[in-house]
mmCIF file of C-alpha atoms in Angstrom:
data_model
loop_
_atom_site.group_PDB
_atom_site.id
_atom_site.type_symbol
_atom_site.label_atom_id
_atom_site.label_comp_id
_atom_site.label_asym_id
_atom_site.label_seq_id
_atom_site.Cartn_x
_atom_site.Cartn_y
_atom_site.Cartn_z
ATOM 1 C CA UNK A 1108 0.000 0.000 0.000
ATOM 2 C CA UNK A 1109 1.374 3.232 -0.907
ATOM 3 C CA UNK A 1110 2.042 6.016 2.098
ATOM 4 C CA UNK A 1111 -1.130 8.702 0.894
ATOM 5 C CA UNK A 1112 -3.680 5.260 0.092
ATOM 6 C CA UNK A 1113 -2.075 4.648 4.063
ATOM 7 C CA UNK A 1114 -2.805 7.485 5.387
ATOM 8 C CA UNK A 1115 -6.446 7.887 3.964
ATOM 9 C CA UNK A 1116 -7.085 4.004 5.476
ATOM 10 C CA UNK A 1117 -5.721 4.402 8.350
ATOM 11 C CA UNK A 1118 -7.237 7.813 9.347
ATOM 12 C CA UNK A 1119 -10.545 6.382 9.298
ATOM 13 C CA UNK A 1120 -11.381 8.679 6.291
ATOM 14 C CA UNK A 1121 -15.105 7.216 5.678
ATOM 15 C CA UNK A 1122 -18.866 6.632 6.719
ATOM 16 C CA UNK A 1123 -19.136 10.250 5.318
ATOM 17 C CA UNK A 1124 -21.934 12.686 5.781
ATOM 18 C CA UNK A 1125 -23.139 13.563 1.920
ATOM 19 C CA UNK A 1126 -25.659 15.886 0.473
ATOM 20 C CA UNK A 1127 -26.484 17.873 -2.240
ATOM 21 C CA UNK A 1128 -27.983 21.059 -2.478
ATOM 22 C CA UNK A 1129 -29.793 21.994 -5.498
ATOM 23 C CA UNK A 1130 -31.221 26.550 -5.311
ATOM 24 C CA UNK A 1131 -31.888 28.818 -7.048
ATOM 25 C CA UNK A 1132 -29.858 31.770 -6.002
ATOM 26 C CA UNK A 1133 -29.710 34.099 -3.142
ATOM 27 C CA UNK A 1134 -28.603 30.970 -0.878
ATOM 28 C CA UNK A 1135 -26.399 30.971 1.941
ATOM 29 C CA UNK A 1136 -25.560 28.057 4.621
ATOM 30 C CA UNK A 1137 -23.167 28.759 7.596
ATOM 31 C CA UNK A 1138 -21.600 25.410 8.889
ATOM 32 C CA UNK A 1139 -20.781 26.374 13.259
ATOM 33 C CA UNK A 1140 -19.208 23.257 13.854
ATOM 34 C CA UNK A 1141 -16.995 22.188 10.966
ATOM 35 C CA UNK A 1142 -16.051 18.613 10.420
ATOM 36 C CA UNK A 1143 -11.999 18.406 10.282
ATOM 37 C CA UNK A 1144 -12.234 17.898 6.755
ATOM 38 C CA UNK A 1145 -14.661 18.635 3.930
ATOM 39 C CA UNK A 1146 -14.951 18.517 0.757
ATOM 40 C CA UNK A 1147 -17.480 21.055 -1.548
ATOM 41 C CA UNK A 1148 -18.027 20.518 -5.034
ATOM 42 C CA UNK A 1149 -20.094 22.988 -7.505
ATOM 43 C CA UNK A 1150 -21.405 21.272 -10.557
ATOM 44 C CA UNK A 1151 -23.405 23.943 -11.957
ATOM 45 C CA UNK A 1152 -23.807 27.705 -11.159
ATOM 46 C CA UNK A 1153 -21.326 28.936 -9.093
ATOM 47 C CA UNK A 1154 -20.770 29.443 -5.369
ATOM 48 C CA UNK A 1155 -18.465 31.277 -2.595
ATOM 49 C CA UNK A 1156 -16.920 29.672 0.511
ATOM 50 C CA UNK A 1157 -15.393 31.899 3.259
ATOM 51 C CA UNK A 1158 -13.548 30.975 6.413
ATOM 52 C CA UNK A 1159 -15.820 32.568 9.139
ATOM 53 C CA UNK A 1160 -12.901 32.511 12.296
ATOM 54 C CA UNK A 1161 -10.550 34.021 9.823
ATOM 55 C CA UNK A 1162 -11.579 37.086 8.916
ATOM 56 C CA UNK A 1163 -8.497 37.920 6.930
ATOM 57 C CA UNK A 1164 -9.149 35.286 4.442
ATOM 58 C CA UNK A 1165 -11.190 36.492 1.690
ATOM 59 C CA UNK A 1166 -14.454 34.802 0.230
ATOM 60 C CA UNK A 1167 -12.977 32.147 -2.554
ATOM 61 C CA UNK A 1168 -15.421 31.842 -5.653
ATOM 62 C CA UNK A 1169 -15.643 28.365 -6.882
ATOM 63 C CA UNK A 1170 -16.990 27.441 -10.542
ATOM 64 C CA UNK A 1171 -18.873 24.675 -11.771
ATOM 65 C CA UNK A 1172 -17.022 21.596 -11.700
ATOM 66 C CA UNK A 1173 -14.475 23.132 -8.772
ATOM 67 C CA UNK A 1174 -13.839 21.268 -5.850
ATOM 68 C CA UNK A 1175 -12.849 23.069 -2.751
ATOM 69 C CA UNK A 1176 -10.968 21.464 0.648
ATOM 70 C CA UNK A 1177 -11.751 22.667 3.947
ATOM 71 C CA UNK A 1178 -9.855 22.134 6.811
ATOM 72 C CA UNK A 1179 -8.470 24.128 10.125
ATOM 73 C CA UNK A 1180 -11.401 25.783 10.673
ATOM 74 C CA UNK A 1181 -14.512 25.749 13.167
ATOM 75 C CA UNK A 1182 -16.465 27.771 11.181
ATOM 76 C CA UNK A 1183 -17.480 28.650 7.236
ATOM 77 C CA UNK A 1184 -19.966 29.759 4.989
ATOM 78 C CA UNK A 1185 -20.868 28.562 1.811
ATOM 79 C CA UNK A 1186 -23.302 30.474 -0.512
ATOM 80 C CA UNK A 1187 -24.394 31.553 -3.860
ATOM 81 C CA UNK A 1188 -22.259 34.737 -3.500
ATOM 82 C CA UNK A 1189 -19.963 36.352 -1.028
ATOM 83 C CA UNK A 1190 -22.398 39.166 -0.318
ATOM 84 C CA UNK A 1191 -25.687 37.171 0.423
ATOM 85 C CA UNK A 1192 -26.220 37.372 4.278
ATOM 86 C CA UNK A 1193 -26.654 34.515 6.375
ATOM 87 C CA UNK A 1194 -30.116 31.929 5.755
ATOM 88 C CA UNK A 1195 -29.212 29.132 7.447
ATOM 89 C CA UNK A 1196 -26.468 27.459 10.316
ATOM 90 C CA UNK A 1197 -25.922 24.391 10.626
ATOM 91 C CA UNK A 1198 -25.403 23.510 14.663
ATOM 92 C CA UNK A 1199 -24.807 19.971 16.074
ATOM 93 C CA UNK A 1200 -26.550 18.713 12.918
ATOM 94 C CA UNK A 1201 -29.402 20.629 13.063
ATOM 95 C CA UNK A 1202 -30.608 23.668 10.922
ATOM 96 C CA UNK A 1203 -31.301 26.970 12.050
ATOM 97 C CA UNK A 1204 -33.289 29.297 9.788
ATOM 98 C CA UNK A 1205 -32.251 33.048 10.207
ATOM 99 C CA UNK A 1206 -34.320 34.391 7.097
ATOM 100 C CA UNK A 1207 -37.581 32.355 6.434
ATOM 101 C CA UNK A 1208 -37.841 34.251 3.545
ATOM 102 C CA UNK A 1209 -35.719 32.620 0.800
ATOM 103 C CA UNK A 1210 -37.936 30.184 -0.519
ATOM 104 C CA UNK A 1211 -38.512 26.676 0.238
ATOM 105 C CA UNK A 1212 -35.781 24.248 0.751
ATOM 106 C CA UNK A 1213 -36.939 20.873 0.918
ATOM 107 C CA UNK A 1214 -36.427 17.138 0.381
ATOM 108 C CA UNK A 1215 -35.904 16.442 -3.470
ATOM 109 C CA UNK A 1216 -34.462 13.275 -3.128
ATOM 110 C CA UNK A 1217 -32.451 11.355 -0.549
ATOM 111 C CA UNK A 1218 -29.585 13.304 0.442
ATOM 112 C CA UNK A 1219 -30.832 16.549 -1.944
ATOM 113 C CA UNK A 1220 -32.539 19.441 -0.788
ATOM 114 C CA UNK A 1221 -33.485 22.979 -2.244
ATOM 115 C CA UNK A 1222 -35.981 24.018 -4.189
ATOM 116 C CA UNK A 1223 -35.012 22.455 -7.904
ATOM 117 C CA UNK A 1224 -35.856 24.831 -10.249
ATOM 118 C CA UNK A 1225 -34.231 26.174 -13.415
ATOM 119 C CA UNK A 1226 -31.350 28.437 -12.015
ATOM 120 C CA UNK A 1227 -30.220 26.653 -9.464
ATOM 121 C CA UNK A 1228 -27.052 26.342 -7.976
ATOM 122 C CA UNK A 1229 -26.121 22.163 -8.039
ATOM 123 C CA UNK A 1230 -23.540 22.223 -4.788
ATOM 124 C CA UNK A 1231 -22.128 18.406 -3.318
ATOM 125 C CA UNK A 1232 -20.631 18.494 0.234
ATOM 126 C CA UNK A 1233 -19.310 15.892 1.834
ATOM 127 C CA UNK A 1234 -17.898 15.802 5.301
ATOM 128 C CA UNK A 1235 -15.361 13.604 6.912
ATOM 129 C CA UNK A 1236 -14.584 13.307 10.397
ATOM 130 C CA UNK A 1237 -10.640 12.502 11.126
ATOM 131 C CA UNK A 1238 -10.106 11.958 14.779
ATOM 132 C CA UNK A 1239 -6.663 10.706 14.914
ATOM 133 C CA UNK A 1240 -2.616 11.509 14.937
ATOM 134 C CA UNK A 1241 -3.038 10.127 11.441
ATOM 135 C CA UNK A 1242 -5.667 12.336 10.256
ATOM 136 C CA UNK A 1243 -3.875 14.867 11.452
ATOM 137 C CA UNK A 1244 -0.868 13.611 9.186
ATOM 138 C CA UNK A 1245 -3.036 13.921 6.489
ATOM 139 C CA UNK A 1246 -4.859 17.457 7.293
ATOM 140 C CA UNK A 1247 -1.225 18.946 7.482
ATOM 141 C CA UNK A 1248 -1.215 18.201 3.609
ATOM 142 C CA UNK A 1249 -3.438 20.965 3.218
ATOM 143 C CA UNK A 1250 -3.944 24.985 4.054
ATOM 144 C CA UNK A 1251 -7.412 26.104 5.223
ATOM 145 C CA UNK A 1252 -9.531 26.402 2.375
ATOM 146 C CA UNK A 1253 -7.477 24.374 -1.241
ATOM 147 C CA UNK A 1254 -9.329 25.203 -4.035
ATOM 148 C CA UNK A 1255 -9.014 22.173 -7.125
ATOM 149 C CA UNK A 1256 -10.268 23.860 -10.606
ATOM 150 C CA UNK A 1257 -12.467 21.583 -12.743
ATOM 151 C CA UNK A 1258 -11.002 19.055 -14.938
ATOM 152 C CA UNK A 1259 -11.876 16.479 -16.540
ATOM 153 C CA UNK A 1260 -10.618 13.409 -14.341
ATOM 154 C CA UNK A 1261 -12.120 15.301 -11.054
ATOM 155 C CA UNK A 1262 -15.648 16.081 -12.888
ATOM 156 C CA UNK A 1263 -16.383 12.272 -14.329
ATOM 157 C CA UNK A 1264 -15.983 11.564 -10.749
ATOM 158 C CA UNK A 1265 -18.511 14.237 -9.152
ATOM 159 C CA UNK A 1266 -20.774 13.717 -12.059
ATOM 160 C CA UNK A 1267 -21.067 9.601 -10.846
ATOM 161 C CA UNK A 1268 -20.918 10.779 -7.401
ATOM 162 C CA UNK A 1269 -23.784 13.005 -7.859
ATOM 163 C CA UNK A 1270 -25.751 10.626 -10.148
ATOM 164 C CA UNK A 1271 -25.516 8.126 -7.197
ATOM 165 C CA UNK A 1272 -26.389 11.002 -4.000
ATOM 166 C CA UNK A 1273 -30.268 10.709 -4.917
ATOM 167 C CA UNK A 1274 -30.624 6.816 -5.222
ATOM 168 C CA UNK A 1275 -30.926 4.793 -2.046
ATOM 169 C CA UNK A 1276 -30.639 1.211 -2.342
ATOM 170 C CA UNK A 1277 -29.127 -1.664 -1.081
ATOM 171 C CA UNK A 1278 -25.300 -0.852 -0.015
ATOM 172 C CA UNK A 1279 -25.828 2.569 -1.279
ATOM 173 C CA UNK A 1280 -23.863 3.947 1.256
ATOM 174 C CA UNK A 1281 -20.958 1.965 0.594
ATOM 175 C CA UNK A 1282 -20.710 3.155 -3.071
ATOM 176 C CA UNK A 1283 -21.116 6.983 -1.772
ATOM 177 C CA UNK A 1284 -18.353 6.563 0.378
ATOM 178 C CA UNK A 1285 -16.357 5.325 -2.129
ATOM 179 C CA UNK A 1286 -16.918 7.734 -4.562
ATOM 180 C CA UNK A 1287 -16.529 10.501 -2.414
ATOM 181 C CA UNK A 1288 -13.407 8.536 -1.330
ATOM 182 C CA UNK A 1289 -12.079 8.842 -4.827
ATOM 183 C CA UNK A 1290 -13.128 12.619 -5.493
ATOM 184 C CA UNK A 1291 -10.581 13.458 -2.620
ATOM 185 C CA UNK A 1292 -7.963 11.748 -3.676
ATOM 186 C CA UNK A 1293 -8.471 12.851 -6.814
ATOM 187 C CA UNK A 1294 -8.352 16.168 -5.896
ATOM 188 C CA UNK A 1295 -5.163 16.113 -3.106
ATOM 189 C CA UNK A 1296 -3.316 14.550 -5.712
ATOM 190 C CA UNK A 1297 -4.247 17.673 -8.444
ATOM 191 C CA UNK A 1298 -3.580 20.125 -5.324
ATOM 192 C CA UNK A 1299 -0.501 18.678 -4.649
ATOM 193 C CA UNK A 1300 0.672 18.998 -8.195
ATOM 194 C CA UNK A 1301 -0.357 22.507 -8.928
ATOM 195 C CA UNK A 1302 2.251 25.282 -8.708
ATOM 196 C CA UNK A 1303 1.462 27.280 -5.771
ATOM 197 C CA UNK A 1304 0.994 23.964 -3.614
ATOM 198 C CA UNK A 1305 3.619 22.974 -0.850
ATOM 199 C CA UNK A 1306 2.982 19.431 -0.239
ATOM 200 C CA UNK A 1307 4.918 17.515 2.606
ATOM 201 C CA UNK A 1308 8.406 16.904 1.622
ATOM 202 C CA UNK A 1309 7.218 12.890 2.237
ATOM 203 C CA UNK A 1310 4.317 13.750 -0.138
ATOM 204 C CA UNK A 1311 6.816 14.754 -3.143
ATOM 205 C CA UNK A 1312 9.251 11.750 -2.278
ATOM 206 C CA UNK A 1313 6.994 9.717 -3.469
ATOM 207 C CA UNK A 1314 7.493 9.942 -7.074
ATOM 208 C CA UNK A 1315 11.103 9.975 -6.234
ATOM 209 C CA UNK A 1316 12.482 6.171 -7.207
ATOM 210 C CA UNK A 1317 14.023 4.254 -4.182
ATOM 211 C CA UNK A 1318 13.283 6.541 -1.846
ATOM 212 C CA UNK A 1319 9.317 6.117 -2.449
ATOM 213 C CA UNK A 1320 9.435 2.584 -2.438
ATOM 214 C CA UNK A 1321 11.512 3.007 1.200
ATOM 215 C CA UNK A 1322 8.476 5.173 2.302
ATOM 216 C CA UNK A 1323 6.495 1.962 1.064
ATOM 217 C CA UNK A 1324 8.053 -0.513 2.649
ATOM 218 C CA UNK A 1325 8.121 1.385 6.011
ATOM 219 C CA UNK A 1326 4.463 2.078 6.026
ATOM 220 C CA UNK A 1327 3.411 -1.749 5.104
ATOM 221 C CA UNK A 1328 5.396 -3.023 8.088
ATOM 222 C CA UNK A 1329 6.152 -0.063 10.142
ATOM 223 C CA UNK A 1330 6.859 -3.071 13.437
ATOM 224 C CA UNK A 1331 9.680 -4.596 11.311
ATOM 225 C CA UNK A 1332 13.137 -3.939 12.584
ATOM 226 C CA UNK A 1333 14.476 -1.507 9.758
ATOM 227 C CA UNK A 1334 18.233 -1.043 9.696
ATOM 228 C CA UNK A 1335 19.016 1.650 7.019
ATOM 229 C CA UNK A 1336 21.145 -0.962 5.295
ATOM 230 C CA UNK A 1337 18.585 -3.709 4.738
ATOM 231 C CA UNK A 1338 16.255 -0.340 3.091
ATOM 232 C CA UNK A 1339 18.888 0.517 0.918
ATOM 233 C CA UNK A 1340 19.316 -3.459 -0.630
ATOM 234 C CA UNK A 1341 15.570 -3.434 -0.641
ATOM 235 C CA UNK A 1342 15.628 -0.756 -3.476
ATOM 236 C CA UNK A 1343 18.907 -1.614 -4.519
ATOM 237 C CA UNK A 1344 21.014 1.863 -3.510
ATOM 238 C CA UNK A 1345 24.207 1.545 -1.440
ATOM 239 C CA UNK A 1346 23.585 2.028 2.219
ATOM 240 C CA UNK A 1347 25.335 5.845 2.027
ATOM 241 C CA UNK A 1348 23.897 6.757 -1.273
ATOM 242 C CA UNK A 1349 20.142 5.636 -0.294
ATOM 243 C CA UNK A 1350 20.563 7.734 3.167
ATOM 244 C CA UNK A 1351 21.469 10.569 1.208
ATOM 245 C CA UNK A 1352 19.040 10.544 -0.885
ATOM 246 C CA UNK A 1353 16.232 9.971 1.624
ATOM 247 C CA UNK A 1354 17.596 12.441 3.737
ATOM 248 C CA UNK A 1355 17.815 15.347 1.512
ATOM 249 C CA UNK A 1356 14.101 14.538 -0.195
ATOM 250 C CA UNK A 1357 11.921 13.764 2.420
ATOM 251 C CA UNK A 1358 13.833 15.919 5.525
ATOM 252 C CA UNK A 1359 14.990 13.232 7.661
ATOM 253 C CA UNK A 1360 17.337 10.040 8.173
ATOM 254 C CA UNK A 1361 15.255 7.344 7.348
ATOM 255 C CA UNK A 1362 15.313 5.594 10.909
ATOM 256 C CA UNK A 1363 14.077 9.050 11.947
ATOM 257 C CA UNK A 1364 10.721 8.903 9.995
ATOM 258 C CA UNK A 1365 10.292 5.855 10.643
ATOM 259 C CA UNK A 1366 10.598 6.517 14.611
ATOM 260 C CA UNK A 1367 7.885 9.517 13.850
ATOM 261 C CA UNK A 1368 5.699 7.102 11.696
ATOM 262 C CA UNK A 1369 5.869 4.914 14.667
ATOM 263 C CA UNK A 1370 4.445 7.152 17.611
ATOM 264 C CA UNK A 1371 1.676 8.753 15.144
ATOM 265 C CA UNK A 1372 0.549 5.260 14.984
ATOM 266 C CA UNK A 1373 1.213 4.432 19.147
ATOM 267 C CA UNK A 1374 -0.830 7.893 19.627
ATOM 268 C CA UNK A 1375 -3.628 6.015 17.700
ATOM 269 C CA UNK A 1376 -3.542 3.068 19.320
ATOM 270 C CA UNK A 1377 -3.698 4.185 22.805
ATOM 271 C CA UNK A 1378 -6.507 6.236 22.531
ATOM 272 C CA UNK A 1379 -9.027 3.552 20.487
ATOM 273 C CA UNK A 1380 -8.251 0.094 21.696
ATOM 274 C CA UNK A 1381 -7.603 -1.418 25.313
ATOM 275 C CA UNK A 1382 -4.135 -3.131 24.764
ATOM 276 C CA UNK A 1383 -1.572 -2.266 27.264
ATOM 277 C CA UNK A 1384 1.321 0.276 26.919
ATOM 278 C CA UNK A 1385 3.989 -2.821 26.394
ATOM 279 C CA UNK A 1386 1.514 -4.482 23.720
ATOM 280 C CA UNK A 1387 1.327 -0.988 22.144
ATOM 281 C CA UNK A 1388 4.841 -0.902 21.894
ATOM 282 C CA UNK A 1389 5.308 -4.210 20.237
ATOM 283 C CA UNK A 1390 2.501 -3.468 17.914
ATOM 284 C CA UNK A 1391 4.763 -0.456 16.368
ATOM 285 C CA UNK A 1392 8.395 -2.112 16.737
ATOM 286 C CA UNK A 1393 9.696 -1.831 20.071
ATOM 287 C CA UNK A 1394 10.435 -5.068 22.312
ATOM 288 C CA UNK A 1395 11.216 -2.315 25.533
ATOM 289 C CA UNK A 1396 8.101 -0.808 26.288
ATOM 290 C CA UNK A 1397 10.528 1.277 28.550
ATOM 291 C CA UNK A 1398 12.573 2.437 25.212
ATOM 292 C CA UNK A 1399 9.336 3.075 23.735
ATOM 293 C CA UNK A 1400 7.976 4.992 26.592
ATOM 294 C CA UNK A 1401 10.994 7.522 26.001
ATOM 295 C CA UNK A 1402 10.863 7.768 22.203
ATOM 296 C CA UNK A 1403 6.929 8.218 22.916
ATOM 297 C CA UNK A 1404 7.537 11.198 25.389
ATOM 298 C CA UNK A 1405 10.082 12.855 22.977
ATOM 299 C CA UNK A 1406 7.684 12.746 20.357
ATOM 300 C CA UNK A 1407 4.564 14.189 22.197
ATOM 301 C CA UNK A 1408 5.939 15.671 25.683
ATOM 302 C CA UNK A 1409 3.908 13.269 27.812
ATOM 303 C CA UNK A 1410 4.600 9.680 28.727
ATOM 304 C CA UNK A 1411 2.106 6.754 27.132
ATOM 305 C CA UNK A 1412 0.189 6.263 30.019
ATOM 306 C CA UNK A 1413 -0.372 9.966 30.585
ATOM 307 C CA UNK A 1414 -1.670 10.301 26.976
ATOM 308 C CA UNK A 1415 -3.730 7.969 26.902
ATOM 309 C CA UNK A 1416 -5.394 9.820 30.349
ATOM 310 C CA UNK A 1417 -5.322 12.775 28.225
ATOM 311 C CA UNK A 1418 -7.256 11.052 25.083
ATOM 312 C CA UNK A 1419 -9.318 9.221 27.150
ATOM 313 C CA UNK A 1420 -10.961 10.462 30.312
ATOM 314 C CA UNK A 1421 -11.810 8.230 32.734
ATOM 315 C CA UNK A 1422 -9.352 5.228 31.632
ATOM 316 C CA UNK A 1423 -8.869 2.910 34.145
ATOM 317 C CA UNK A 1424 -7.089 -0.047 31.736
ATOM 318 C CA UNK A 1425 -3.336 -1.218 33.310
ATOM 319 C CA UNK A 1426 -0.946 0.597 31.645
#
């Protein structure tokens, strides 16, 4: 499995929240409790999305077939334009009409609302929810608010995706996930690639030969005891040339990643499952849970069992 197909598994990115809103302009919606990532799609008309707790960041207009990432933020708006003043908020999953003046908005088909008629605004959102070190991994990939123009891959994607939003049928939430699945990779790997993107220095390594396939091979057994030398005769580099290479790409030795990689996944696993802190540390490669417990406090300034107390309140499992 390669490291961004990883990350996306193993920060639980699914059993997304999806809908569709289909308006007739003025529209606005104001989301007060933003998942940690979504993703917003426009697939006809246009629409604006601003970053309410930033109020420096101004309104970004998206076009049909755009796709826009949202992350970092507690707070945003999405409407038909950045002028029209608030309709609607959105508040522990619950909608909160401000004006009950802008026409009807109501259930076209599952998962679409608005009012349908010629005009309209045809908007997909889907939210994810990514409560992990992981996710977090992943997140950092991002600024704010990324903005993906249309193309072609991207819209055959959002046009299935949308096709599929107003059916409901046996396993039709598997196939939404999916597809929605797909849309964001799609679109992280077209943010990634366009000029005034940063992606992670691991992100761009990837495409790099030998050192993505080390990146590889750490992330399918992260638990295995890696010496730098048995990495470089896995992708056929001398040992010096390979950690080099690595070094200068991605930002760090490779033993050094691989120790990060580690307590990113330790952080994970000691706040969701019950296994003790010495089973935690042979789950990610250590046979000394008190080694561990010192590479885990470097890494996050509190020991194991004092994060998981953190994570989880009210713990009461041996450590």
């Amino acid at each position: 499995m390669d490291v961004l197909s990883d990350l996306l598994h193993r920060a639980r990115a699914r059993d997304a929240q999806i809908r569709q809103l289909i308006q007739r302009p003025p529209w606005s919606m104001t989301f007060a409790d933003a998942p940690s990532l979504t993703v917003v799609a426009t697939l006809g008309g246009h629409a604006a999305v601003r970053l309410d707790d930033d109020p420096q960041a101004p309104p970004v207009r998206l076009s049909a077939g755009d796709i826009a990432l949202i992350t970092g933020t507690s707070r945003y708006t999405i409407a038909d334009a950045p002028d029209t003043p608030p309709q609607v908020v959105i508040r522990d999953g619950r909608k909160h009409v401000i004006d009950s003046g802008t026409g009807a908005r109501q259930n076209l088909a599952p998962r679409t609302y608005g009012d349908g008629l010629p005009g309209s605004t045809t908007l997909l959102r889907g939210a994810y929810e990514l409560r992990s070190d992981v996710g977090e991994r992943l997140l950092d990939m991002l600024p704010p608010l990324a903005v993906v123009p249309a193309q072609p891959r991207t819209r055959a994607a959002l046009d299935l995706l949308a096709a599929e939003t107003a059916h409901e049928e046996p396993g039709q939430d598997a196939i939404l996930n999916r597809l929605l699945d797909l849309v964001l990779v799609l679109a992280l790997r077209a943010w990634c690639a366009a000029p005034q993107a940063r992606p992670l220095s691991w992100y761009s390594a990837l495409a790099t030969p030998a050192v993505g396939e080390a990146l590889r091979l750490l992330h399918e057994d992260p638990a295995h005891r890696w010496t730098v030398a048995e990495l470089a005769t896995r992708v056929g580099q001398s040992r010096a040339t390979f950690a080099a290479r690595f070094t200068s790409v991605v930002g760090e030795p490779p033993l050094t990643y691989l120790t990060g990689w580690r307590m990113t996944l330790a952080a994970d696993l000691l706040r969701d499952t019950q296994e003790t802190v010495a089973a935690v540390a042979r789950a990610v490669g250590y046979e000394d849970a008190f080694a561990f417990s010192v590479a885990f406090k470097r890494g996050h300034g509190v020991s194991p069992s004092h994060w998981r107390r953190q994570a989880r309140p009210g713990w009461r499992v041996s450590s």
